[in-house]
Amino acid sequence: MPLVSRLMLYLSLPLIAWALWSGGDPAQHWILAPLLGLLALGQWLTWRSGLVLSRWLLIPTALVTLGIIASFMLSESWIATATWQSWLDRLPGNWTLYQMRPSPLALAALFTLMLNLLLLSRLGLGSPALLLLVAGCTALLSARSLLPAPPHASALIGAPPELVAALWLLWGGQLARLVAPLLRYWQRILPPLAIAGTIMLVVLFGWQQQRQNDNDRLFAQVANDGDRIATLLATETEAHLKAMRRFASFWDMLGKIPTSDEWARQAKLYYEDFGYFRNIAFIDRDGKVLRIYPLRGNLSLIGLNLYRHQLETNAVLDRPLVYGIEGQTGIIDFLQGGRGVISYLPVRDSADGELLGAVGMVVSVDNLLRSLLRQTHSRDRAIMLLDHQQVYFHGGPLANLSDWRYQRPVQIGADTLTLSVQPDLDLLLRQRDRVPEITLVFGLVLAYLVYMVLYVYRRLAQQHRLASQANDSLRHEIAQRERLQGEIEWLARHDELTQLPNRRQLMNWLEEHQQALPLALMICDLDHFKRINDHFGHLTGDRYLATLAESCRATIEAAGGIFARYGGEEFVACVPHCDRQQAKRLAETLRQALAASELVQPDGQPVTLSIGVSVTSGGPLQREALFQAADESLYRAKQNGRDRVEMDGLVL
């Protein structure tokens, strides 16, 4: 074992032990330090020729590390964060997934070092690339451990410095054993290593950027929640103010101080509409509470003079009672307990404009915000309403919260407060994107594979050239066979003379279009074809058949059908979605097209075509019956003098 490698290995052990000794609550060092310790032990066994023992140790450790890496990539729908946490809850102590799971950079570096040991640090198995990947991951891990955390982080991004240092030492120990072969074969190794290193840098940069983009996305999501709550708060405040203005205008029209029954009957409707009202009161011009609803919990306020008992609201109370305008407090402590906002609306006689008193609308801040939060998903977010001195409201979890929050000012009565939304850590783990970690893992694998491909290519250049020549010959032979196979397949489906589909292709077409009803089938027969063959010879007969195919094929295919040679001088046309009238017209077009082709019989008369047509419009398609009907129609055409189109008598 080289001295430098042994020294680095031994120096890493106290750092690992120190991380375990100094650790407090369960955190990532309780996972990362044992894994590093097992790696160090496996490294020592490998170098002391204890290969069997090292493999028994390193393979399970590598699988555990790989499993933790996989937990970053598994979809929430596969294994939920709550499931991971439920497994951790069975362990003694306060284990949380967010705090104990190490950074994917540390796990990737750790797994790669184990893989390098299992591959016996061989150049031919990519050890230089593996150590380069470890160096890249550990360098980025070091930077993220020492620099301030990025804003809106959704997972642990660094590692304890002593464990990062131990990781560097274990990496240095493995690198020291490769120095000699690296110096010997550097010309072979350097080009593929440079390319693999470039891919690695792109992957690490891409992972970091994707993770930051995802952090920003999560912050924007939390910000949207905060904006929605603030908007709901403003909307709800405006809604209950409008309602109370209508309530006050009712008493303006009444023109007198309401009785207890009148007040209870009218106030009950508004109180039930807005569940966060503490009470609705009528105050006379002297500041005395004359009427209140509901009485339960507020009975002690009847007859109470607010000018004497609620001094901090005197200036606000003067606005409706003295100046006849609306007044609104900030957040205050209620006389009957609790706190919130009171809005005062003047009530005057609509006849002469005399002030009769004021309506007091008492809104509980706690009840208002709870009613709004029921309209949002706030169970995994801490919602707070606060100013610089105190917290007025807190909803949601109290612990396990992130280090960042979203804040925005909101208006509560006459006060401008801060609405704060702070997500809990489980929410961040559930909502974080898995793509960055998938990019990291598969990108590093890609860099390693690229190195291996390029290394093997350079090492086996001569063998590769010979293989390329053999491959060229093989590709040529395969191309020839594919061409011949294509020709055979084409001949199996087509008639070589007319280039038309044959009977097999026609039947396949009918099978595929058996639902395309109505479907027309035409059997076309060249009249007196035997005379043509006997008089002109078979070559001329073949030319007549090819001319017939060329004359009729375009018409049928333009209609969306198929024109096939059925046998001898018989041809079959099938047209989908074609009724009897359309079939009749198409058949006449085929007959006239042949007549215009200038083909002649031995007696000088034009060559003619007899066509039998059958149409089916009801399913399922009965192929035999369809052909039988068309054949009978063709027979009638022959019997009736040829050169004609005959339709079947029945609709199938």
Coordinates of N, CA and C in Angstrom, one line a residue, residues 43-227:
Q43 N -12.0 0.2 1.9 CA -10.8 0.6 1.2 C -9.6 0.0 1.8
W44 N -9.6 -0.1 3.1 CA -8.4 -0.7 3.8 C -8.3 -2.2 3.5
L45 N -9.5 -2.9 3.5 CA -9.5 -4.3 3.2 C -9.1 -4.6 1.8
T46 N -9.5 -3.7 0.8 CA -9.1 -3.9 -0.6 C -7.7 -3.8 -0.8
W47 N -7.1 -2.8 -0.1 CA -5.6 -2.6 -0.3 C -4.8 -3.6 0.5
R48 N -5.4 -4.3 1.5 CA -4.7 -5.4 2.2 C -5.0 -6.7 1.6
S49 N -5.5 -6.8 0.4 CA -5.8 -8.0 -0.3 C -7.0 -8.8 0.3
G50 N -7.8 -8.1 1.1 CA -9.0 -8.8 1.6 C -10.2 -8.5 0.7
L51 N -10.1 -9.0 -0.5 CA -11.1 -8.7 -1.6 C -12.5 -9.3 -1.2
V52 N -12.5 -10.5 -0.7 CA -13.8 -11.1 -0.5 C -14.5 -10.4 0.6
L53 N -13.8 -10.1 1.7 CA -14.4 -9.3 2.8 C -14.8 -7.9 2.4
S54 N -14.0 -7.3 1.6 CA -14.3 -5.9 1.2 C -15.6 -5.9 0.3
R55 N -15.7 -6.9 -0.5 CA -16.9 -7.0 -1.4 C -18.2 -7.3 -0.5
W56 N -18.0 -8.2 0.4 CA -19.2 -8.4 1.4 C -19.6 -7.1 2.1
L57 N -18.6 -6.3 2.3 CA -18.9 -5.0 3.1 C -19.4 -3.9 2.1
L58 N -18.7 -3.8 1.0 CA -19.0 -2.6 0.1 C -20.3 -2.8 -0.7
I59 N -20.6 -4.0 -1.1 CA -21.8 -4.1 -2.0 C -23.0 -3.8 -1.2
P60 N -23.3 -4.3 0.0 CA -24.5 -3.8 0.8 C -24.4 -2.3 1.1
T61 N -23.2 -1.8 1.4 CA -23.2 -0.4 1.7 C -23.5 0.5 0.4
A62 N -23.0 0.0 -0.7 CA -23.3 0.7 -2.0 C -24.8 0.7 -2.3
L63 N -25.4 -0.5 -2.0 CA -26.8 -0.6 -2.3 C -27.6 0.3 -1.4
V64 N -27.2 0.4 -0.1 CA -27.9 1.4 0.8 C -27.8 2.8 0.3
T65 N -26.5 3.1 -0.1 CA -26.3 4.5 -0.6 C -27.1 4.7 -1.9
L66 N -27.2 3.7 -2.7 CA -28.0 3.9 -4.0 C -29.5 4.0 -3.6
G67 N -29.9 3.3 -2.6 CA -31.3 3.4 -2.2 C -31.7 4.8 -1.7
I68 N -30.7 5.4 -1.0 CA -31.0 6.8 -0.5 C -31.0 7.8 -1.7
I69 N -30.1 7.5 -2.6 CA -30.1 8.4 -3.8 C -31.5 8.2 -4.6
A70 N -31.9 7.0 -4.6 CA -33.2 6.7 -5.3 C -34.4 7.4 -4.7
S71 N -34.3 7.6 -3.3 CA -35.4 8.3 -2.6 C -35.5 9.8 -3.1
F72 N -34.5 10.4 -3.7 CA -34.6 11.7 -4.2 C -35.4 11.7 -5.5
M73 N -35.3 10.6 -6.2 CA -35.9 10.5 -7.6 C -37.3 9.9 -7.7
L74 N -37.7 9.2 -6.6 CA -39.0 8.5 -6.7 C -40.1 9.5 -6.6
S75 N -41.1 9.3 -7.4 CA -42.2 10.2 -7.4 C -43.0 10.2 -6.1
E76 N -43.6 11.3 -5.7 CA -44.4 11.3 -4.5 C -45.6 10.4 -4.6
S77 N -46.1 10.1 -5.8 CA -47.2 9.2 -5.9 C -46.7 7.7 -5.8
W78 N -45.4 7.5 -5.9 CA -45.0 6.1 -5.7 C -44.7 5.8 -4.2
I79 N -43.9 6.6 -3.6 CA -43.7 6.5 -2.1 C -43.8 7.9 -1.6
A80 N -44.8 8.2 -0.8 CA -45.0 9.6 -0.3 C -44.0 9.9 0.8
T81 N -43.8 11.2 1.0 CA -42.9 11.7 2.0 C -43.4 11.2 3.4
A82 N -44.7 11.2 3.5 CA -45.3 10.8 4.8 C -44.9 9.3 5.1
T83 N -44.8 8.5 4.1 CA -44.4 7.1 4.3 C -43.0 7.0 4.7
W84 N -42.1 7.8 4.0 CA -40.7 7.8 4.5 C -40.6 8.2 6.0
Q85 N -41.3 9.3 6.3 CA -41.3 9.8 7.7 C -41.8 8.8 8.7
S86 N -42.9 8.0 8.3 CA -43.4 7.0 9.2 C -42.4 6.0 9.5
W87 N -41.6 5.6 8.5 CA -40.5 4.6 8.8 C -39.5 5.2 9.8
L88 N -39.2 6.5 9.6 CA -38.2 7.1 10.5 C -38.7 7.3 11.9
D89 N -40.1 7.5 12.0 CA -40.7 7.7 13.3 C -40.5 6.4 14.2
R90 N -40.2 5.3 13.6 CA -40.1 4.1 14.4 C -38.7 4.0 15.1
L91 N -37.8 4.9 14.7 CA -36.5 4.9 15.3 C -36.5 5.8 16.6
P92 N -35.6 5.5 17.5 CA -35.6 6.3 18.7 C -35.0 7.7 18.4
G93 N -35.5 8.7 19.0 CA -35.1 10.0 18.7 C -36.0 10.7 17.7
N94 N -35.7 12.0 17.4 CA -36.5 12.8 16.6 C -35.9 12.9 15.2
W95 N -36.2 11.8 14.4 CA -35.6 11.7 13.0 C -36.6 12.4 12.0
T96 N -36.1 13.3 11.2 CA -36.9 13.9 10.2 C -36.2 13.7 8.9
L97 N -37.0 13.5 7.8 CA -36.4 13.2 6.5 C -35.6 14.3 6.0
Y98 N -36.1 15.6 6.2 CA -35.4 16.7 5.7 C -34.0 16.9 6.3
Q99 N -33.9 16.6 7.6 CA -32.6 16.9 8.3 C -31.6 15.7 8.2
M100 N -32.1 14.5 8.0 CA -31.2 13.4 8.1 C -30.7 12.9 6.8
R101 N -31.4 13.2 5.7 CA -31.0 12.7 4.4 C -29.9 13.5 3.8
P102 N -28.7 13.0 3.5 CA -27.6 13.8 3.0 C -27.9 14.3 1.7
S103 N -27.0 15.3 1.3 CA -27.1 15.9 0.0 C -26.9 14.9 -1.1
P104 N -27.6 14.9 -2.3 CA -27.3 14.0 -3.3 C -25.9 14.1 -3.9
L105 N -25.2 15.2 -3.7 CA -23.8 15.4 -4.1 C -23.0 14.5 -3.3
A106 N -23.2 14.5 -2.0 CA -22.3 13.7 -1.1 C -22.6 12.2 -1.4
L107 N -23.9 11.8 -1.5 CA -24.2 10.4 -1.8 C -23.6 9.9 -3.1
A108 N -23.7 10.8 -4.2 CA -23.1 10.4 -5.5 C -21.6 10.2 -5.4
A109 N -20.9 11.1 -4.7 CA -19.5 10.9 -4.5 C -19.1 9.7 -3.7
L110 N -19.9 9.4 -2.7 CA -19.7 8.2 -1.9 C -19.9 7.0 -2.7
F111 N -21.0 6.9 -3.4 CA -21.3 5.7 -4.2 C -20.2 5.5 -5.3
T112 N -19.8 6.5 -5.9 CA -18.8 6.4 -6.9 C -17.4 5.9 -6.4
L113 N -17.0 6.3 -5.2 CA -15.8 5.8 -4.6 C -15.9 4.3 -4.3
M114 N -17.1 3.9 -3.8 CA -17.3 2.5 -3.6 C -17.3 1.7 -4.9
L115 N -17.9 2.2 -5.9 CA -17.9 1.6 -7.2 C -16.4 1.4 -7.7
N116 N -15.6 2.4 -7.5 CA -14.2 2.4 -8.0 C -13.5 1.3 -7.3
L117 N -13.7 1.1 -6.0 CA -13.1 0.0 -5.2 C -13.6 -1.3 -5.7
L118 N -14.9 -1.5 -6.0 CA -15.4 -2.7 -6.5 C -14.9 -3.1 -7.8
L119 N -14.5 -2.1 -8.6 CA -13.9 -2.3 -10.0 C -12.4 -2.4 -9.9
L120 N -11.9 -2.4 -8.6 CA -10.4 -2.6 -8.4 C -9.6 -1.5 -9.0
S121 N -10.1 -0.3 -9.1 CA -9.4 0.8 -9.6 C -8.6 0.6 -10.9
R122 N -9.3 0.0 -11.9 CA -8.6 -0.4 -13.1 C -8.9 0.7 -14.1
L123 N -7.8 1.0 -14.9 CA -8.0 2.0 -16.0 C -9.0 1.6 -17.0
G124 N -8.9 0.3 -17.4 CA -9.8 -0.2 -18.4 C -11.3 -0.2 -18.0
L125 N -11.6 -0.1 -16.7 CA -12.9 0.0 -16.2 C -13.4 1.4 -15.8
G126 N -12.6 2.4 -16.2 CA -13.0 3.8 -16.0 C -12.7 4.4 -14.7
S127 N -11.6 3.9 -14.0 CA -11.3 4.6 -12.7 C -11.0 6.1 -12.8
P128 N -10.2 6.5 -13.9 CA -10.0 8.0 -13.9 C -11.3 8.8 -14.1
A129 N -12.2 8.3 -14.8 CA -13.5 9.0 -15.0 C -14.2 9.0 -13.6
L130 N -14.2 7.9 -12.9 CA -15.0 7.8 -11.7 C -14.4 8.8 -10.6
L131 N -13.0 8.8 -10.6 CA -12.4 9.7 -9.6 C -12.6 11.2 -10.0
L132 N -12.7 11.4 -11.3 CA -13.0 12.8 -11.8 C -14.4 13.2 -11.4
L133 N -15.4 12.3 -11.5 CA -16.8 12.6 -11.1 C -16.8 12.8 -9.6
V134 N -16.1 12.0 -8.8 CA -16.0 12.3 -7.4 C -15.5 13.7 -7.1
A135 N -14.4 14.1 -7.8 CA -13.8 15.4 -7.5 C -14.8 16.5 -7.8
G136 N -15.5 16.4 -9.0 CA -16.5 17.4 -9.3 C -17.6 17.5 -8.3
C137 N -18.2 16.4 -7.9 CA -19.3 16.4 -6.9 C -18.8 16.9 -5.5
T138 N -17.6 16.5 -5.1 CA -17.1 16.9 -3.8 C -16.7 18.4 -3.8
A139 N -16.2 18.9 -5.0 CA -15.9 20.3 -5.1 C -17.1 21.2 -4.9
L140 N -18.2 20.8 -5.6 CA -19.4 21.5 -5.5 C -20.0 21.4 -4.2
L141 N -19.9 20.2 -3.6 CA -20.4 20.0 -2.2 C -19.7 20.9 -1.2
S142 N -18.4 21.0 -1.4 CA -17.6 21.9 -0.5 C -18.0 23.3 -0.6
A143 N -18.2 23.8 -1.9 CA -18.6 25.2 -2.1 C -19.9 25.4 -1.4
R144 N -20.9 24.5 -1.6 CA -22.2 24.7 -1.0 C -22.2 24.6 0.5
S145 N -21.2 23.9 1.0 CA -21.1 23.7 2.5 C -20.5 25.0 3.2
L146 N -19.6 25.6 2.5 CA -18.9 26.8 3.0 C -19.6 28.1 2.7
L147 N -20.3 28.2 1.6 CA -20.9 29.5 1.2 C -22.3 29.5 1.9
P148 N -22.9 30.7 2.0 CA -24.2 30.9 2.5 C -25.3 30.1 1.7
A149 N -26.3 29.6 2.4 CA -27.3 28.8 1.7 C -28.0 29.7 0.7
P150 N -28.4 29.1 -0.4 CA -29.2 29.9 -1.4 C -30.6 30.2 -0.8
P151 N -31.2 31.3 -1.3 CA -32.6 31.6 -0.8 C -33.6 30.5 -1.3
H152 N -34.5 30.2 -0.4 CA -35.7 29.4 -0.7 C -35.2 27.9 -0.9
A153 N -34.2 27.5 -0.2 CA -33.7 26.1 -0.4 C -34.8 25.1 0.1
S154 N -34.9 24.0 -0.7 CA -36.0 23.0 -0.3 C -35.4 21.7 0.2
A155 N -34.1 21.7 0.4 CA -33.4 20.5 0.9 C -32.1 20.8 1.4
L156 N -31.4 19.9 2.2 CA -30.1 20.2 2.6 C -29.1 20.2 1.4
I157 N -28.2 21.2 1.4 CA -27.4 21.4 0.2 C -25.9 21.1 0.5
G158 N -25.5 21.1 1.7 CA -24.1 20.9 2.1 C -24.0 19.7 3.0
A159 N -22.8 19.6 3.6 CA -22.5 18.5 4.5 C -21.6 19.1 5.6
P160 N -21.5 18.4 6.8 CA -20.6 18.8 7.8 C -19.2 18.9 7.3
P161 N -18.4 20.0 7.6 CA -17.1 20.2 7.0 C -16.2 19.0 7.3
E162 N -16.2 18.4 8.5 CA -15.3 17.3 8.8 C -15.6 16.1 7.9
L163 N -16.9 15.9 7.5 CA -17.2 14.8 6.6 C -16.8 15.1 5.2
V164 N -16.9 16.3 4.8 CA -16.4 16.7 3.5 C -14.9 16.5 3.4
A165 N -14.2 16.9 4.4 CA -12.7 16.7 4.4 C -12.4 15.2 4.4
A166 N -13.1 14.4 5.1 CA -12.9 13.0 5.1 C -13.1 12.4 3.7
L167 N -14.1 12.9 3.0 CA -14.4 12.5 1.7 C -13.3 12.8 0.7
W168 N -12.7 14.0 0.9 CA -11.6 14.4 0.1 C -10.4 13.5 0.3
L169 N -10.2 13.1 1.6 CA -9.0 12.3 1.9 C -9.2 10.9 1.3
L170 N -10.4 10.3 1.4 CA -10.6 9.0 0.8 C -10.4 9.0 -0.7
W171 N -10.9 10.1 -1.3 CA -10.7 10.3 -2.7 C -9.2 10.4 -3.1
G172 N -8.5 11.2 -2.2 CA -7.0 11.3 -2.5 C -6.3 10.0 -2.3
G173 N -6.7 9.2 -1.4 CA -6.1 7.9 -1.2 C -6.2 7.0 -2.4
Q174 N -7.4 7.0 -3.0 CA -7.6 6.2 -4.2 C -6.9 6.8 -5.4
L175 N -6.8 8.1 -5.5 CA -6.1 8.7 -6.6 C -4.6 8.5 -6.5
A176 N -4.1 8.4 -5.3 CA -2.6 8.2 -5.2 C -2.2 6.9 -5.8
R177 N -3.0 5.9 -5.7 CA -2.7 4.6 -6.2 C -2.8 4.5 -7.7
L178 N -3.4 5.5 -8.3 CA -3.5 5.5 -9.8 C -2.5 6.5 -10.5
V179 N -1.7 7.1 -9.7 CA -0.8 8.1 -10.3 C 0.2 7.5 -11.3
A180 N 0.8 6.3 -11.0 CA 1.7 5.7 -11.9 C 1.1 5.3 -13.2
P181 N 0.0 4.5 -13.2 CA -0.6 4.2 -14.5 C -1.1 5.4 -15.2
L182 N -1.6 6.4 -14.5 CA -2.0 7.6 -15.2 C -0.9 8.3 -15.9
L183 N 0.3 8.4 -15.3 CA 1.4 9.0 -16.0 C 1.9 8.2 -17.2
R184 N 1.7 6.9 -17.1 CA 2.2 6.0 -18.2 C 1.2 6.1 -19.4
Y185 N -0.1 6.2 -19.2 CA -1.0 6.1 -20.3 C -1.8 7.4 -20.4
W186 N -1.2 8.5 -20.1 CA -2.0 9.8 -20.1 C -2.4 10.2 -21.4
Q187 N -1.6 9.9 -22.5 CA -2.0 10.3 -23.8 C -3.3 9.5 -24.3
R188 N -3.5 8.3 -23.8 CA -4.7 7.5 -24.1 C -5.8 8.0 -23.3
I189 N -5.6 8.4 -22.1 CA -6.6 8.8 -21.2 C -7.1 10.2 -21.3
L190 N -6.2 11.1 -21.6 CA -6.6 12.5 -21.5 C -7.7 13.0 -22.4
P191 N -7.8 12.6 -23.7 CA -8.9 13.1 -24.5 C -10.3 12.6 -24.0
P192 N -10.5 11.3 -23.8 CA -11.8 10.9 -23.3 C -12.1 11.5 -21.9
L193 N -11.1 11.7 -21.1 CA -11.3 12.3 -19.7 C -11.7 13.7 -19.8
A194 N -11.1 14.5 -20.8 CA -11.5 15.9 -21.0 C -13.0 16.0 -21.4
I195 N -13.4 15.1 -22.3 CA -14.8 15.1 -22.8 C -15.7 14.7 -21.6
A196 N -15.4 13.7 -20.9 CA -16.2 13.3 -19.8 C -16.3 14.4 -18.7
G197 N -15.1 15.1 -18.5 CA -15.1 16.2 -17.5 C -16.0 17.3 -18.0
T198 N -16.0 17.6 -19.3 CA -16.9 18.7 -19.8 C -18.4 18.3 -19.6
I199 N -18.7 17.1 -19.9 CA -20.1 16.6 -19.6 C -20.5 16.7 -18.2
M200 N -19.5 16.3 -17.3 CA -19.7 16.4 -15.9 C -20.0 17.9 -15.4
L201 N -19.2 18.8 -15.9 CA -19.4 20.2 -15.5 C -20.8 20.7 -16.0
V202 N -21.1 20.3 -17.2 CA -22.5 20.7 -17.7 C -23.6 20.1 -16.8
V203 N -23.4 18.9 -16.4 CA -24.4 18.2 -15.6 C -24.5 18.9 -14.2
L204 N -23.4 19.1 -13.6 CA -23.4 19.8 -12.3 C -24.0 21.2 -12.3
F205 N -23.6 21.9 -13.4 CA -24.2 23.3 -13.5 C -25.7 23.2 -13.8
G206 N -26.1 22.3 -14.6 CA -27.5 22.1 -14.9 C -28.3 21.7 -13.7
W207 N -27.7 20.8 -12.9 CA -28.4 20.3 -11.7 C -28.6 21.5 -10.8
Q208 N -27.5 22.3 -10.6 CA -27.6 23.4 -9.6 C -28.6 24.4 -10.1
Q209 N -28.6 24.7 -11.4 CA -29.6 25.7 -12.0 C -31.0 25.1 -11.9
Q210 N -31.2 23.8 -12.2 CA -32.5 23.3 -12.1 C -33.0 23.3 -10.6
R211 N -32.1 23.0 -9.7 CA -32.5 23.0 -8.3 C -32.9 24.4 -7.8
Q212 N -32.1 25.4 -8.3 CA -32.4 26.8 -7.9 C -33.8 27.2 -8.5
N213 N -34.0 26.8 -9.8 CA -35.3 27.1 -10.4 C -36.4 26.5 -9.7
D214 N -36.2 25.3 -9.2 CA -37.3 24.6 -8.4 C -37.5 25.3 -7.1
N215 N -36.4 25.7 -6.5 CA -36.6 26.5 -5.2 C -37.4 27.8 -5.4
D216 N -37.1 28.4 -6.5 CA -37.8 29.7 -6.9 C -39.3 29.3 -7.2
R217 N -39.5 28.2 -7.8 CA -40.9 27.8 -8.1 C -41.7 27.5 -6.8
L218 N -41.0 26.9 -5.8 CA -41.7 26.6 -4.5 C -42.0 27.9 -3.8
F219 N -41.0 28.8 -3.9 CA -41.2 30.1 -3.2 C -42.4 30.9 -3.9
A220 N -42.4 30.8 -5.2 CA -43.5 31.5 -5.9 C -44.9 30.8 -5.6
Q221 N -44.9 29.5 -5.3 CA -46.1 28.8 -4.9 C -46.5 29.3 -3.5
V222 N -45.6 29.4 -2.6 CA -45.9 29.9 -1.3 C -46.3 31.4 -1.4
A223 N -45.7 32.2 -2.2 CA -46.0 33.6 -2.4 C -47.5 33.7 -3.0
N224 N -47.8 32.8 -3.9 CA -49.2 32.8 -4.4 C -50.2 32.5 -3.4
D225 N -49.8 31.6 -2.5 CA -50.7 31.3 -1.3 C -50.9 32.6 -0.5
G226 N -49.8 33.2 -0.2 CA -49.9 34.4 0.6 C -50.7 35.5 0.0
D227 N -50.5 35.7 -1.4 CA -51.2 36.7 -2.1 C -52.7 36.4 -2.1

